[in-house]
Coordinates of N, CA and C in Angstrom, one line a residue:
M1323 N -8.7 -38.7 201.6 CA -7.9 -39.9 201.5 C -8.1 -40.5 200.1
M1324 N -7.1 -41.0 199.5 CA -7.1 -41.5 198.2 C -7.2 -43.0 198.2
H1325 N -8.0 -43.6 197.3 CA -8.2 -45.0 197.3 C -7.8 -45.5 195.9
G1326 N -7.4 -46.7 195.8 CA -6.9 -47.3 194.6 C -6.1 -48.5 194.9
M1327 N -5.5 -49.0 193.8 CA -4.6 -50.2 193.9 C -3.3 -49.9 194.7
L1328 N -2.8 -50.9 195.3 CA -1.5 -50.8 196.0 C -0.5 -50.7 194.9
S1329 N 0.4 -49.7 195.0 CA 1.5 -49.5 194.1 C 2.8 -49.6 194.8
I1330 N 3.8 -50.1 194.1 CA 5.1 -50.3 194.7 C 6.1 -49.4 193.9
L1331 N 6.7 -48.4 194.6 CA 7.7 -47.6 194.0 C 9.1 -47.9 194.5
S1332 N 10.1 -48.0 193.7 CA 11.4 -48.3 194.1 C 12.3 -47.1 193.7
L1333 N 12.9 -46.5 194.6 CA 13.7 -45.3 194.4 C 15.2 -45.6 194.7
L1334 N 16.1 -45.2 193.8 CA 17.5 -45.2 194.1 C 17.8 -43.7 194.4
V1335 N 18.3 -43.4 195.6 CA 18.5 -42.1 196.1 C 20.0 -41.9 196.6
E1336 N 20.4 -40.6 196.7 CA 21.6 -40.3 197.3 C 21.6 -40.7 198.8
N1337 N 22.6 -41.3 199.3 CA 22.7 -41.7 200.7 C 23.2 -40.5 201.5
R1338 N 22.3 -39.6 201.8 CA 22.6 -38.4 202.6 C 21.5 -38.0 203.6
P1339 N 21.9 -37.3 204.6 CA 20.9 -36.9 205.6 C 19.8 -36.1 205.0
G1340 N 18.6 -36.3 205.3 CA 17.5 -35.4 204.9 C 16.8 -35.9 203.7
V1341 N 17.3 -36.9 202.9 CA 16.7 -37.4 201.7 C 15.3 -38.0 202.1
L1342 N 15.3 -38.9 203.1 CA 14.0 -39.5 203.5 C 13.0 -38.5 203.8
F1343 N 13.4 -37.4 204.6 CA 12.4 -36.3 204.9 C 11.9 -35.7 203.6
K1344 N 12.8 -35.4 202.7 CA 12.3 -34.7 201.5 C 11.3 -35.6 200.7
V1345 N 11.6 -36.9 200.6 CA 10.7 -37.8 199.9 C 9.3 -37.9 200.6
T1346 N 9.4 -38.1 201.9 CA 8.1 -38.2 202.7 C 7.3 -36.9 202.7
H1347 N 8.1 -35.8 202.7 CA 7.4 -34.5 202.7 C 6.7 -34.2 201.4
M1348 N 7.3 -34.7 200.3 CA 6.7 -34.6 199.0 C 5.4 -35.4 198.9
F1349 N 5.3 -36.6 199.5 CA 4.1 -37.3 199.6 C 3.1 -36.5 200.4
R1350 N 3.5 -36.0 201.5 CA 2.6 -35.3 202.4 C 2.0 -34.0 201.7
S1351 N 2.9 -33.3 201.0 CA 2.4 -32.1 200.4 C 1.4 -32.3 199.3
R1352 N 1.4 -33.5 198.7 CA 0.4 -33.9 197.7 C -0.7 -34.8 198.2
N1353 N -0.8 -34.8 199.5 CA -1.9 -35.6 200.2 C -1.9 -37.0 199.8
F1354 N -0.7 -37.6 199.6 CA -0.6 -39.1 199.4 C -0.2 -39.8 200.7
N1355 N -0.8 -40.9 200.9 CA -0.4 -41.7 202.1 C 0.6 -42.7 201.7
I1356 N 1.6 -42.9 202.5 CA 2.6 -43.9 202.4 C 2.1 -45.1 203.2
T1357 N 1.8 -46.2 202.5 CA 1.4 -47.4 203.3 C 2.5 -48.1 204.0
S1358 N 3.7 -48.2 203.3 CA 4.9 -48.7 204.0 C 6.1 -48.1 203.3
I1359 N 7.2 -48.0 204.1 CA 8.4 -47.5 203.5 C 9.6 -48.2 204.1
S1360 N 10.5 -48.6 203.3 CA 11.8 -49.2 203.8 C 12.9 -48.6 203.1
V1361 N 14.0 -48.4 203.8 CA 15.2 -47.7 203.2 C 16.4 -48.4 203.7
G1362 N 17.3 -48.7 202.8 CA 18.6 -49.3 203.2 C 19.7 -48.9 202.2
E1363 N 20.9 -48.9 202.7 CA 22.1 -48.6 201.9 C 22.2 -49.7 200.9
T1364 N 22.6 -49.4 199.7 CA 22.9 -50.4 198.6 C 24.3 -50.9 198.8
S1365 N 24.8 -51.7 197.8 CA 26.1 -52.2 197.9 C 27.1 -51.1 197.6
D1366 N 26.7 -50.0 197.1 CA 27.5 -48.8 196.9 C 27.0 -47.8 198.0
S1367 N 27.9 -47.5 199.0 CA 27.5 -46.7 200.1 C 27.0 -45.3 199.8
N1368 N 27.2 -44.9 198.5 CA 26.8 -43.5 198.1 C 25.3 -43.5 197.8
F1369 N 24.7 -44.6 197.8 CA 23.2 -44.7 197.4 C 22.4 -45.6 198.4
S1370 N 21.2 -45.2 198.5 CA 20.2 -46.0 199.3 C 19.0 -46.4 198.4
R1371 N 18.4 -47.5 198.7 CA 17.2 -47.9 197.9 C 16.0 -47.7 198.9
M1372 N 15.0 -47.0 198.4 CA 13.7 -46.8 199.2 C 12.7 -47.7 198.4
T1373 N 11.9 -48.4 199.2 CA 10.7 -49.1 198.6 C 9.5 -48.5 199.3
I1374 N 8.7 -47.9 198.5 CA 7.5 -47.2 199.1 C 6.3 -47.8 198.5
T1375 N 5.3 -48.2 199.4 CA 4.0 -48.6 198.9 C 3.0 -47.5 199.2
T1376 N 2.1 -47.3 198.2 CA 1.1 -46.3 198.4 C -0.2 -46.8 197.6
N1377 N -1.3 -46.1 197.9 CA -2.5 -46.4 197.2 C -2.9 -45.2 196.3
G1378 N -3.4 -45.5 195.2 CA -3.9 -44.5 194.3 C -4.2 -45.1 192.9
N1379 N -4.9 -44.3 192.1 CA -5.1 -44.8 190.7 C -3.9 -44.6 189.9
E1380 N -3.8 -45.2 188.7 CA -2.6 -45.2 187.9 C -2.2 -43.8 187.6
K1381 N -3.1 -42.9 187.3 CA -2.8 -41.5 187.0 C -2.1 -40.8 188.2
Q1382 N -2.7 -41.0 189.4 CA -2.1 -40.4 190.6 C -0.7 -40.9 190.9
V1383 N -0.5 -42.2 190.8 CA 0.8 -42.8 191.1 C 1.8 -42.4 190.1
N1384 N 1.4 -42.3 188.8 CA 2.3 -41.9 187.8 C 2.8 -40.4 188.1
Q1385 N 1.8 -39.6 188.5 CA 2.1 -38.2 188.9 C 3.1 -38.1 190.0
I1386 N 2.9 -39.0 191.0 CA 3.8 -38.9 192.2 C 5.2 -39.4 191.8
A1387 N 5.2 -40.4 190.9 CA 6.5 -40.9 190.4 C 7.3 -39.9 189.6
K1388 N 6.5 -39.1 188.8 CA 7.2 -38.0 188.1 C 7.7 -36.9 189.0
Q1389 N 6.9 -36.6 190.0 CA 7.4 -35.6 191.0 C 8.7 -36.1 191.7
L1390 N 8.7 -37.4 192.1 CA 9.9 -38.0 192.8 C 11.1 -37.9 191.8
D1391 N 10.9 -38.2 190.6 CA 12.0 -38.2 189.6 C 12.6 -36.8 189.4
K1392 N 11.8 -35.8 189.7 CA 12.3 -34.4 189.6 C 13.2 -34.0 190.7
M1393 N 13.2 -34.8 191.8 CA 13.9 -34.4 193.0 C 15.4 -34.6 192.8
I1394 N 16.2 -33.7 193.2 CA 17.7 -33.7 192.9 C 18.4 -34.9 193.6
D1395 N 17.9 -35.3 194.7 CA 18.5 -36.5 195.4 C 18.1 -37.8 194.9
V1396 N 17.1 -37.8 194.1 CA 16.6 -39.1 193.6 C 17.2 -39.4 192.2
I1397 N 17.9 -40.6 192.2 CA 18.6 -41.0 191.0 C 17.7 -41.7 190.0
K1398 N 16.8 -42.5 190.5 CA 16.0 -43.3 189.6 C 14.7 -43.7 190.4
V1399 N 13.6 -43.6 189.7 CA 12.3 -44.0 190.2 C 11.7 -45.1 189.3
E1400 N 11.3 -46.2 189.9 CA 10.6 -47.3 189.1 C 9.3 -47.6 189.8
K1401 N 8.3 -47.7 189.0 CA 7.0 -48.2 189.4 C 7.0 -49.7 189.1
L1402 N 7.0 -50.5 190.2 CA 7.2 -51.9 190.0 C 5.9 -52.6 189.9
D1403 N 5.8 -53.6 188.9 CA 4.7 -54.4 188.7 C 4.8 -55.6 189.7
E1404 N 3.8 -55.8 190.5 CA 3.8 -56.9 191.5 C 4.1 -58.3 190.9
H1405 N 3.7 -58.5 189.7 CA 3.8 -59.8 189.0 C 5.3 -60.1 188.6
S1406 N 6.0 -59.0 188.4 CA 7.4 -59.2 187.9 C 8.4 -58.7 189.0
T1407 N 7.9 -58.7 190.2 CA 8.7 -58.2 191.3 C 8.8 -59.2 192.5
I1408 N 9.9 -59.3 193.1 CA 10.0 -60.1 194.4 C 9.8 -59.1 195.5
Y1409 N 8.9 -59.2 196.4 CA 8.6 -58.3 197.4 C 8.3 -59.1 198.7
R1410 N 8.9 -58.6 199.8 CA 8.8 -59.2 201.1 C 8.7 -58.2 202.2
E1411 N 8.1 -58.6 203.3 CA 8.1 -57.8 204.6 C 8.6 -58.7 205.7
L1412 N 9.1 -58.1 206.7 CA 9.5 -58.9 207.9 C 8.6 -58.5 209.1
I1413 N 8.1 -59.4 209.8 CA 7.2 -59.1 211.0 C 7.6 -60.0 212.1
L1414 N 7.5 -59.4 213.3 CA 7.7 -60.2 214.5 C 6.4 -60.2 215.3
F1415 N 5.9 -61.4 215.6 CA 4.6 -61.5 216.4 C 5.0 -62.0 217.8
K1416 N 4.5 -61.4 218.8 CA 4.6 -61.9 220.2 C 3.2 -62.4 220.5
I1417 N 3.1 -63.7 220.6 CA 1.8 -64.4 220.7 C 1.6 -65.0 222.1
K1418 N 0.4 -64.8 222.7 CA 0.1 -65.4 224.0 C 0.0 -66.9 223.9
I1419 N 0.6 -67.6 224.9 CA 0.5 -69.0 225.1 C -0.2 -69.3 226.4
S1420 N -1.3 -70.1 226.3 CA -2.0 -70.4 227.5 C -1.8 -71.9 227.9
S1421 N -1.2 -72.7 227.0 CA -1.0 -74.1 227.3 C 0.1 -74.6 226.4
S1422 N 0.5 -75.9 226.7 CA 1.5 -76.5 225.8 C 0.9 -76.8 224.5
E1423 N -0.4 -77.0 224.4 CA -1.1 -77.3 223.2 C -1.0 -76.0 222.3
D1424 N -1.2 -74.9 222.9 CA -1.1 -73.6 222.1 C 0.3 -73.5 221.5
N1425 N 1.3 -73.8 222.3 CA 2.7 -73.8 221.9 C 2.9 -74.7 220.6
R1426 N 2.4 -75.9 220.7 CA 2.5 -76.8 219.6 C 1.8 -76.3 218.4
K1427 N 0.6 -75.8 218.5 CA -0.2 -75.3 217.4 C 0.5 -74.1 216.7
I1428 N 1.0 -73.2 217.5 CA 1.7 -72.1 217.0 C 3.0 -72.5 216.2
N1429 N 3.7 -73.4 216.8 CA 4.9 -74.0 216.1 C 4.5 -74.6 214.8
D1430 N 3.4 -75.3 214.8 CA 3.0 -76.0 213.5 C 2.6 -74.9 212.5
L1431 N 1.9 -73.9 212.9 CA 1.6 -72.8 212.0 C 2.8 -72.1 211.5
A1432 N 3.7 -71.8 212.4 CA 4.9 -71.1 212.0 C 5.7 -71.9 211.0
R1433 N 5.8 -73.2 211.2 CA 6.6 -74.1 210.2 C 5.9 -74.0 208.9
A1434 N 4.5 -74.1 208.9 CA 3.8 -74.1 207.6 C 4.0 -72.8 206.8
Y1435 N 4.3 -71.7 207.5 CA 4.5 -70.4 206.9 C 6.0 -70.0 206.8
N1436 N 6.9 -71.0 207.1 CA 8.3 -70.8 207.1 C 8.7 -69.7 208.1
G1437 N 8.0 -69.6 209.2 CA 8.4 -68.7 210.2 C 9.5 -69.3 211.1
T1438 N 10.1 -68.4 211.9 CA 11.1 -68.8 212.8 C 10.7 -68.5 214.2
I1439 N 10.9 -69.5 215.1 CA 10.4 -69.3 216.5 C 11.6 -68.7 217.3
H1440 N 11.3 -67.7 218.1 CA 12.3 -67.1 219.0 C 11.6 -66.9 220.4
A1441 N 12.4 -66.8 221.4 CA 12.0 -66.4 222.7 C 10.8 -67.1 223.3
V1442 N 10.9 -68.4 223.3 CA 9.7 -69.2 223.9 C 9.7 -69.0 225.4
R1443 N 8.7 -68.5 225.9 CA 8.5 -68.3 227.4 C 7.3 -69.1 227.8
K1444 N 7.1 -69.1 229.1 CA 5.9 -69.8 229.7 C 4.6 -69.2 229.1
N1445 N 4.5 -67.9 229.0 CA 3.2 -67.3 228.6 C 3.2 -66.6 227.2
S1446 N 4.4 -66.7 226.5 CA 4.4 -66.1 225.2 C 5.5 -66.7 224.3
I1447 N 5.4 -66.4 223.0 CA 6.3 -66.9 222.0 C 6.5 -65.8 221.0
I1448 N 7.6 -65.7 220.4 CA 7.9 -64.7 219.3 C 8.1 -65.5 218.0
V1449 N 7.4 -65.1 217.0 CA 7.5 -65.7 215.7 C 8.0 -64.7 214.7
E1450 N 9.1 -65.0 214.0 CA 9.6 -64.1 213.0 C 9.2 -64.6 211.6
M1451 N 8.7 -63.7 210.8 CA 8.2 -64.2 209.4 C 8.7 -63.2 208.4
T1452 N 9.2 -63.7 207.3 CA 9.6 -62.9 206.2 C 8.8 -63.5 205.0
A1453 N 7.8 -62.7 204.5 CA 6.9 -63.2 203.5 C 6.2 -62.0 202.8
T1454 N 5.3 -62.4 201.9 CA 4.6 -61.3 201.2 C 3.5 -60.8 202.2
P1455 N 3.0 -59.6 202.0 CA 2.0 -59.1 202.9 C 0.8 -60.0 203.0
E1456 N 0.4 -60.6 201.9 CA -0.7 -61.5 201.9 C -0.5 -62.7 202.8
Q1457 N 0.7 -63.3 202.8 CA 1.1 -64.5 203.6 C 1.1 -64.1 205.1
I1458 N 1.7 -62.9 205.3 CA 1.7 -62.4 206.7 C 0.3 -62.2 207.3
N1459 N -0.6 -61.6 206.5 CA -1.9 -61.4 206.9 C -2.7 -62.7 207.2
A1460 N -2.4 -63.7 206.3 CA -3.1 -65.0 206.5 C -2.6 -65.6 207.8
F1461 N -1.3 -65.6 208.1 CA -0.7 -66.1 209.3 C -1.3 -65.4 210.5
E1462 N -1.4 -64.1 210.4 CA -1.9 -63.2 211.5 C -3.4 -63.7 211.8
N1463 N -4.2 -63.9 210.8 CA -5.5 -64.3 211.0 C -5.6 -65.7 211.8
L1464 N -4.7 -66.5 211.5 CA -4.7 -67.9 212.1 C -4.2 -67.8 213.6
V1465 N -3.4 -66.9 213.9 CA -2.9 -66.8 215.3 C -3.7 -65.8 216.2
K1466 N -4.5 -65.0 215.6 CA -5.3 -64.1 216.4 C -6.1 -64.7 217.5
P1467 N -6.7 -65.9 217.3 CA -7.4 -66.5 218.4 C -6.6 -66.8 219.6
F1468 N -5.3 -67.0 219.4 CA -4.4 -67.3 220.6 C -4.2 -66.0 221.4
G1469 N -4.2 -64.8 220.7 CA -4.0 -63.5 221.4 C -2.6 -63.0 220.9
I1470 N -2.6 -62.0 220.1 CA -1.4 -61.4 219.6 C -1.1 -60.3 220.6
L1471 N 0.0 -60.4 221.3 CA 0.4 -59.4 222.3 C 1.0 -58.2 221.7
Q1472 N 1.9 -58.4 220.7 CA 2.6 -57.2 220.1 C 3.0 -57.7 218.7
T1473 N 3.2 -56.7 217.8 CA 3.8 -56.9 216.5 C 4.7 -55.8 216.2
A1474 N 5.7 -56.1 215.4 CA 6.7 -55.1 214.8 C 6.8 -55.5 213.4
R1475 N 6.5 -54.6 212.5 CA 6.4 -54.9 211.0 C 7.3 -53.9 210.3
T1476 N 8.1 -54.4 209.4 CA 8.9 -53.5 208.5 C 8.1 -53.1 207.3
G1477 N 8.6 -52.2 206.6 CA 8.0 -51.9 205.3 C 8.5 -52.9 204.3
M1478 N 7.9 -52.8 203.1 CA 8.2 -53.8 202.1 C 9.5 -53.5 201.4
A1479 N 10.3 -54.5 201.1 CA 11.5 -54.4 200.3 C 11.2 -55.1 199.0
A1480 N 11.6 -54.6 197.9 CA 11.2 -55.1 196.6 C 12.3 -54.9 195.6
L1481 N 12.4 -55.9 194.7 CA 13.3 -55.7 193.5 C 12.6 -56.4 192.3
L1482 N 12.8 -55.7 191.2 CA 12.3 -56.2 189.9 C 13.1 -57.4 189.5
R1483 N 12.4 -58.4 189.0 CA 13.1 -59.6 188.5 C 13.8 -59.2 187.2
G1484 N 14.8 -60.0 186.8 CA 15.5 -59.8 185.5 C 16.8 -59.0 185.7
N1485 N 17.3 -58.6 184.5 CA 18.7 -58.0 184.5 C 18.7 -56.5 184.6
D1486 N 17.5 -55.9 184.7 CA 17.5 -54.4 184.9 C 18.1 -54.0 186.2
V1487 N 18.8 -52.9 186.2 CA 19.5 -52.4 187.4 C 18.9 -51.1 187.8

């Protein structure tokens, strides 16, 4: 297992079947772990953007970026600097509610973190949050004492600030 700083890679790829498999297989064959991955079609349906987060030292991440850049289905690879990048994840929390006071406290926390409340039931509540991983982790730590019943978390989506395309 490789340790190091979290790195964000943004890939513009051909929007074709099997490209995701080829990219993830390349990570696997070089014994790199993908921390998160998100893929979505761009405004041009011929292309998709993948945002991959991984851990490794600078040399290792540069090596993986070079390998990705050699793949025929990969149009462009960027190693994003977290300070000049907007990055977010989406998470859904299903949280246990034992009382109306719990409901109020969770609502207050969700508002403080710009979360959205969904599906309020007698014994549970679902909170949707789109935020940085750090903000999500901070919210998660605050609601853990209530009892987190389930979570569903996307991979990170990221774009570099500025005029670069």
